[in-house]
mmCIF file of C-alpha atoms in Angstrom:
data_model
loop_
_atom_site.group_PDB
_atom_site.id
_atom_site.type_symbol
_atom_site.label_atom_id
_atom_site.label_comp_id
_atom_site.label_asym_id
_atom_site.label_seq_id
_atom_site.Cartn_x
_atom_site.Cartn_y
_atom_site.Cartn_z
ATOM 1 C CA MET A 1 94.645 -66.927 38.825
ATOM 2 C CA ARG A 2 97.331 -64.238 38.608
ATOM 3 C CA SER A 3 100.835 -65.258 37.623
ATOM 4 C CA THR A 4 104.001 -64.392 39.508
ATOM 5 C CA TRP A 5 106.200 -61.450 38.566
ATOM 6 C CA ARG A 6 108.615 -63.868 36.857
ATOM 7 C CA ASP A 7 105.907 -65.084 34.481
ATOM 8 C CA ARG A 8 104.512 -61.612 33.856
ATOM 9 C CA ASP A 9 107.929 -60.136 33.160
ATOM 10 C CA ARG A 10 108.566 -62.677 30.398
ATOM 11 C CA ASP A 11 105.365 -61.565 28.673
ATOM 12 C CA PHE A 12 106.586 -58.013 28.125
ATOM 13 C CA GLN A 13 109.956 -57.481 26.512
ATOM 14 C CA GLU A 14 109.580 -54.012 24.984
ATOM 15 C CA GLU A 15 112.441 -51.663 25.702
ATOM 16 C CA LEU A 16 111.475 -49.141 28.365
ATOM 17 C CA PRO A 17 112.188 -45.428 27.948
ATOM 18 C CA GLY A 18 114.823 -44.538 30.502
ATOM 19 C CA GLY A 19 115.731 -48.169 31.023
ATOM 20 C CA GLU A 20 114.627 -50.855 33.474
ATOM 21 C CA THR A 21 113.690 -50.121 37.052
ATOM 22 C CA THR A 22 116.220 -51.883 39.275
ATOM 23 C CA ARG A 23 116.448 -52.833 42.927
ATOM 24 C CA ASN A 24 119.422 -50.507 43.309
ATOM 25 C CA LEU A 25 117.395 -47.572 42.004
ATOM 26 C CA LEU A 26 114.667 -48.245 44.557
ATOM 27 C CA LEU A 27 117.252 -48.683 47.301
ATOM 28 C CA LYS A 28 118.792 -45.312 46.422
ATOM 29 C CA THR A 29 115.341 -43.735 46.524
ATOM 30 C CA LEU A 30 114.801 -45.093 50.033
ATOM 31 C CA ARG A 31 118.162 -43.803 51.220
ATOM 32 C CA LYS A 32 117.718 -40.270 49.914
ATOM 33 C CA THR A 33 114.150 -39.786 51.184
ATOM 34 C CA ARG A 34 113.989 -38.606 54.794
ATOM 35 C CA PRO A 35 110.803 -39.260 56.788
ATOM 36 C CA GLU A 36 109.145 -36.339 58.524
ATOM 37 C CA THR A 37 108.653 -36.662 62.287
ATOM 38 C CA LYS A 38 104.955 -36.511 63.110
ATOM 39 C CA PRO A 39 102.717 -37.470 66.039
ATOM 40 C CA ASN A 40 100.453 -40.492 65.784
ATOM 41 C CA PRO A 41 97.396 -39.571 63.701
ATOM 42 C CA GLY A 42 94.151 -38.983 65.514
ATOM 43 C CA LEU A 43 95.840 -37.806 68.724
ATOM 44 C CA ASP A 44 96.551 -34.281 69.920
ATOM 45 C CA PRO A 45 100.241 -34.272 70.946
ATOM 46 C CA ILE A 46 99.840 -31.200 73.200
ATOM 47 C CA LYS A 47 96.699 -32.349 74.988
ATOM 48 C CA ASP A 48 97.354 -32.528 78.726
ATOM 49 C CA ASP A 49 95.870 -35.941 79.337
ATOM 50 C CA PRO A 50 97.661 -38.981 80.825
ATOM 51 C CA GLU A 51 95.847 -41.396 78.486
ATOM 52 C CA TYR A 52 96.945 -39.408 75.427
ATOM 53 C CA CYS A 53 100.528 -39.373 76.675
ATOM 54 C CA ARG A 54 100.458 -43.127 77.221
ATOM 55 C CA LEU A 55 99.030 -43.760 73.757
ATOM 56 C CA GLN A 56 101.667 -41.575 72.124
ATOM 57 C CA GLN A 57 104.336 -43.738 73.733
ATOM 58 C CA ILE A 58 102.925 -47.155 72.842
ATOM 59 C CA LEU A 59 101.400 -46.532 69.411
ATOM 60 C CA ASP A 60 103.292 -46.585 66.129
ATOM 61 C CA CYS A 61 101.195 -45.478 63.184
ATOM 62 C CA ASP A 62 101.454 -43.054 60.258
ATOM 63 C CA GLU A 63 99.087 -41.952 57.536
ATOM 64 C CA VAL A 64 101.253 -42.511 54.457
ATOM 65 C CA TYR A 65 98.640 -41.620 51.833
ATOM 66 C CA PRO A 66 95.144 -40.156 52.297
ATOM 67 C CA GLY A 67 93.114 -42.858 54.021
ATOM 68 C CA ILE A 68 95.985 -45.365 54.265
ATOM 69 C CA TYR A 69 97.805 -46.034 57.535
ATOM 70 C CA ILE A 70 100.829 -48.224 58.205
ATOM 71 C CA GLY A 71 101.540 -49.372 61.742
ATOM 72 C CA ASP A 72 103.010 -52.079 63.928
ATOM 73 C CA ALA A 73 101.478 -55.142 65.571
ATOM 74 C CA GLU A 74 100.675 -53.509 68.911
ATOM 75 C CA THR A 75 98.822 -50.654 67.243
ATOM 76 C CA ALA A 76 96.891 -53.149 65.119
ATOM 77 C CA LYS A 77 95.710 -54.827 68.314
ATOM 78 C CA ASN A 78 94.457 -51.556 69.815
ATOM 79 C CA LYS A 79 90.858 -51.730 68.655
ATOM 80 C CA LYS A 80 89.830 -48.522 70.413
ATOM 81 C CA TYR A 81 92.487 -46.584 68.531
ATOM 82 C CA LEU A 82 91.494 -48.157 65.206
ATOM 83 C CA GLU A 83 87.918 -47.104 65.837
ATOM 84 C CA MET A 84 89.089 -43.601 66.777
ATOM 85 C CA LEU A 85 90.860 -43.360 63.426
ATOM 86 C CA GLY A 86 87.789 -44.617 61.582
ATOM 87 C CA ILE A 87 89.533 -47.677 60.136
ATOM 88 C CA THR A 88 87.183 -49.783 57.985
ATOM 89 C CA HIS A 89 89.658 -52.267 56.468
ATOM 90 C CA LEU A 90 92.611 -53.978 58.138
ATOM 91 C CA LEU A 91 95.312 -55.840 56.235
ATOM 92 C CA ASN A 92 97.620 -58.018 58.325
ATOM 93 C CA CYS A 93 100.684 -58.758 56.185
ATOM 94 C CA ALA A 94 102.184 -61.090 58.794
ATOM 95 C CA GLU A 95 99.342 -63.410 59.752
ATOM 96 C CA GLY A 96 100.439 -66.434 61.759
ATOM 97 C CA ASN A 97 101.410 -67.679 65.190
ATOM 98 C CA ARG A 98 105.153 -68.119 64.659
ATOM 99 C CA PHE A 99 107.891 -65.725 65.754
ATOM 100 C CA GLY A 100 107.787 -62.603 63.593
ATOM 101 C CA PHE A 101 104.087 -63.008 62.817
ATOM 102 C CA VAL A 102 100.915 -61.443 64.254
ATOM 103 C CA ASN A 103 98.286 -63.927 65.428
ATOM 104 C CA THR A 104 95.082 -61.888 65.315
ATOM 105 C CA GLY A 105 92.682 -62.996 62.568
ATOM 106 C CA ALA A 106 89.134 -61.986 61.677
ATOM 107 C CA ASN A 107 87.763 -63.216 65.016
ATOM 108 C CA TYR A 108 89.939 -60.727 66.879
ATOM 109 C CA TYR A 109 87.978 -57.878 65.264
ATOM 110 C CA LYS A 110 84.529 -59.467 65.286
ATOM 111 C CA ASP A 111 83.279 -57.071 67.977
ATOM 112 C CA ILE A 112 84.035 -53.979 65.871
ATOM 113 C CA THR A 113 83.123 -52.999 62.327
ATOM 114 C CA ILE A 114 86.356 -53.722 60.483
ATOM 115 C CA LYS A 115 86.856 -55.895 57.413
ATOM 116 C CA TYR A 116 89.945 -58.090 57.791
ATOM 117 C CA ILE A 117 92.348 -59.893 55.475
ATOM 118 C CA GLY A 118 95.512 -61.701 56.566
ATOM 119 C CA LEU A 119 98.520 -62.621 54.426
ATOM 120 C CA PRO A 120 100.953 -65.275 55.801
ATOM 121 C CA LEU A 121 104.140 -63.466 54.738
ATOM 122 C CA ALA A 122 107.577 -63.921 56.276
ATOM 123 C CA ASP A 123 109.944 -60.953 56.127
ATOM 124 C CA LEU A 124 112.558 -62.879 54.159
ATOM 125 C CA PHE A 125 114.435 -62.124 50.955
ATOM 126 C CA THR A 126 113.121 -65.379 49.478
ATOM 127 C CA THR A 127 109.410 -64.742 50.211
ATOM 128 C CA ASP A 128 107.312 -64.304 47.066
ATOM 129 C CA ILE A 129 105.223 -61.348 48.184
ATOM 130 C CA SER A 130 104.373 -60.549 44.558
ATOM 131 C CA LYS A 131 101.660 -63.221 44.462
ATOM 132 C CA TYR A 132 99.703 -61.053 46.904
ATOM 133 C CA PHE A 133 100.288 -57.678 45.201
ATOM 134 C CA TYR A 134 96.898 -57.577 43.493
ATOM 135 C CA THR A 135 95.047 -59.057 46.471
ATOM 136 C CA ALA A 136 96.459 -56.326 48.707
ATOM 137 C CA ALA A 137 95.875 -53.605 46.125
ATOM 138 C CA ASP A 138 92.249 -54.646 45.587
ATOM 139 C CA PHE A 139 91.575 -54.737 49.337
ATOM 140 C CA ILE A 140 93.103 -51.310 50.006
ATOM 141 C CA ASP A 141 91.352 -49.890 46.961
ATOM 142 C CA GLU A 142 88.019 -51.185 48.244
ATOM 143 C CA ALA A 143 88.532 -49.151 51.404
ATOM 144 C CA ILE A 144 89.586 -45.955 49.650
ATOM 145 C CA SER A 145 87.058 -46.112 46.806
ATOM 146 C CA THR A 146 84.174 -46.489 49.277
ATOM 147 C CA GLY A 147 85.262 -43.608 51.489
ATOM 148 C CA GLY A 148 86.801 -45.869 54.140
ATOM 149 C CA LYS A 149 90.255 -46.095 55.661
ATOM 150 C CA ALA A 150 92.797 -48.911 55.481
ATOM 151 C CA PHE A 151 95.231 -49.913 58.221
ATOM 152 C CA VAL A 152 98.076 -52.069 56.927
ATOM 153 C CA HIS A 153 100.513 -53.706 59.321
ATOM 154 C CA CYS A 154 103.080 -56.416 59.921
ATOM 155 C CA MET A 155 105.276 -56.700 63.025
ATOM 156 C CA VAL A 156 106.953 -53.291 62.955
ATOM 157 C CA GLY A 157 105.358 -51.704 59.875
ATOM 158 C CA MET A 158 108.511 -51.361 57.804
ATOM 159 C CA SER A 159 108.853 -54.137 55.233
ATOM 160 C CA ARG A 160 105.899 -56.424 54.491
ATOM 161 C CA SER A 161 103.160 -53.852 55.093
ATOM 162 C CA ALA A 162 105.075 -51.104 53.320
ATOM 163 C CA THR A 163 105.613 -53.323 50.266
ATOM 164 C CA CYS A 164 101.887 -54.040 49.989
ATOM 165 C CA VAL A 165 101.018 -50.338 50.211
ATOM 166 C CA LEU A 166 103.636 -49.535 47.568
ATOM 167 C CA ALA A 167 102.114 -52.165 45.285
ATOM 168 C CA TYR A 168 98.700 -50.543 45.760
ATOM 169 C CA LEU A 169 100.007 -47.111 44.773
ATOM 170 C CA MET A 170 101.700 -48.577 41.708
ATOM 171 C CA ILE A 171 98.766 -50.715 40.565
ATOM 172 C CA LYS A 172 95.768 -48.568 41.470
ATOM 173 C CA LYS A 173 97.212 -45.043 41.438
ATOM 174 C CA GLU A 174 99.594 -45.729 38.540
ATOM 175 C CA MET A 175 102.581 -44.347 40.434
ATOM 176 C CA LEU A 176 106.068 -45.298 39.359
ATOM 177 C CA ALA A 177 107.872 -47.298 42.036
ATOM 178 C CA VAL A 178 110.245 -44.416 42.740
ATOM 179 C CA ASP A 179 107.335 -42.012 43.268
ATOM 180 C CA ALA A 180 105.446 -44.491 45.452
ATOM 181 C CA ILE A 181 108.491 -45.041 47.668
ATOM 182 C CA THR A 182 109.101 -41.309 47.959
ATOM 183 C CA THR A 183 105.452 -40.696 48.896
ATOM 184 C CA VAL A 184 105.362 -43.334 51.619
ATOM 185 C CA ARG A 185 108.890 -42.829 52.968
ATOM 186 C CA LYS A 186 108.280 -39.110 53.499
ATOM 187 C CA ASN A 187 105.513 -40.063 55.915
ATOM 188 C CA ARG A 188 107.017 -43.125 57.590
ATOM 189 C CA TYR A 189 110.353 -44.853 57.933
ATOM 190 C CA ILE A 190 109.943 -47.905 55.723
ATOM 191 C CA GLU A 191 112.559 -50.467 54.736
ATOM 192 C CA PRO A 192 111.345 -53.286 52.453
ATOM 193 C CA ASN A 193 113.897 -56.091 52.326
ATOM 194 C CA ASN A 194 116.012 -56.509 49.203
ATOM 195 C CA GLY A 195 113.894 -59.355 47.870
ATOM 196 C CA PHE A 196 110.743 -57.238 48.140
ATOM 197 C CA LEU A 197 112.475 -54.316 46.426
ATOM 198 C CA GLN A 198 113.463 -56.641 43.579
ATOM 199 C CA GLN A 199 109.854 -57.759 43.188
ATOM 200 C CA LEU A 200 108.618 -54.158 43.263
ATOM 201 C CA ALA A 201 111.125 -53.322 40.517
ATOM 202 C CA HIS A 202 109.759 -56.180 38.397
ATOM 203 C CA LEU A 203 106.201 -55.012 39.056
ATOM 204 C CA ASP A 204 107.175 -51.503 37.991
ATOM 205 C CA ASN A 205 108.676 -52.737 34.726
ATOM 206 C CA GLN A 206 105.657 -54.909 34.042
ATOM 207 C CA LEU A 207 103.208 -52.055 34.671
ATOM 208 C CA ARG A 208 105.258 -49.659 32.561
ATOM 209 C CA ARG A 209 105.230 -52.129 29.668
ATOM 210 C CA GLN A 210 101.493 -52.623 30.014
ATOM 211 C CA ARG A 211 100.982 -48.868 29.727
ATOM 212 C CA LEU A 212 103.234 -48.717 26.669
ATOM 213 C CA ARG A 213 101.184 -51.450 25.007
ATOM 214 C CA THR A 214 97.961 -49.603 25.863
ATOM 215 C CA GLN A 215 99.303 -46.389 24.355
ATOM 216 C CA LYS A 216 100.283 -48.202 21.152
ATOM 217 C CA HIS A 217 96.786 -49.587 20.751
#
């Protein structure tokens, strides 16, 4: 069983070159990185077709890293579009039937070939999203490492889903938090809440210390 970021952070107290990663540093990175405006992936924006025009208006999806897409709840429910994109793995970071959650579940996708995982995360400062960092990273990595594609979503695709994708890039691709945020934010407007940014900063410090220990040994 993996510990929380609070427990992990206590295990590593080595001084970090350049100092600790802080929430304010990550917030500044978000603010200075401007997303590029792009059409929804998989659709031809100049195609003269009423269905394409309708889809462009109702879908909200961006490829933020090769094979990884972040989108909103309505796009996650559009199974035809997911199939068009070639999505093999779907991560719902807001699973539930309350306000602010997306009540789909594995049964919703049982008629198409998509592997599903749902995380019952509220978009609140106090939510401990860190306990799912490695679960999310492993699931996304399974998609990418097998030549598949991962679609990660919450309600609007800005906070919960973005945080899980950032954790994947940090854990599996060994990106620093600043570089992960820059990579994703260039491709989509993301805005993890302050609590999530704090937990990403702790994850960054923990991973950096792990790498220092590995180098020393």
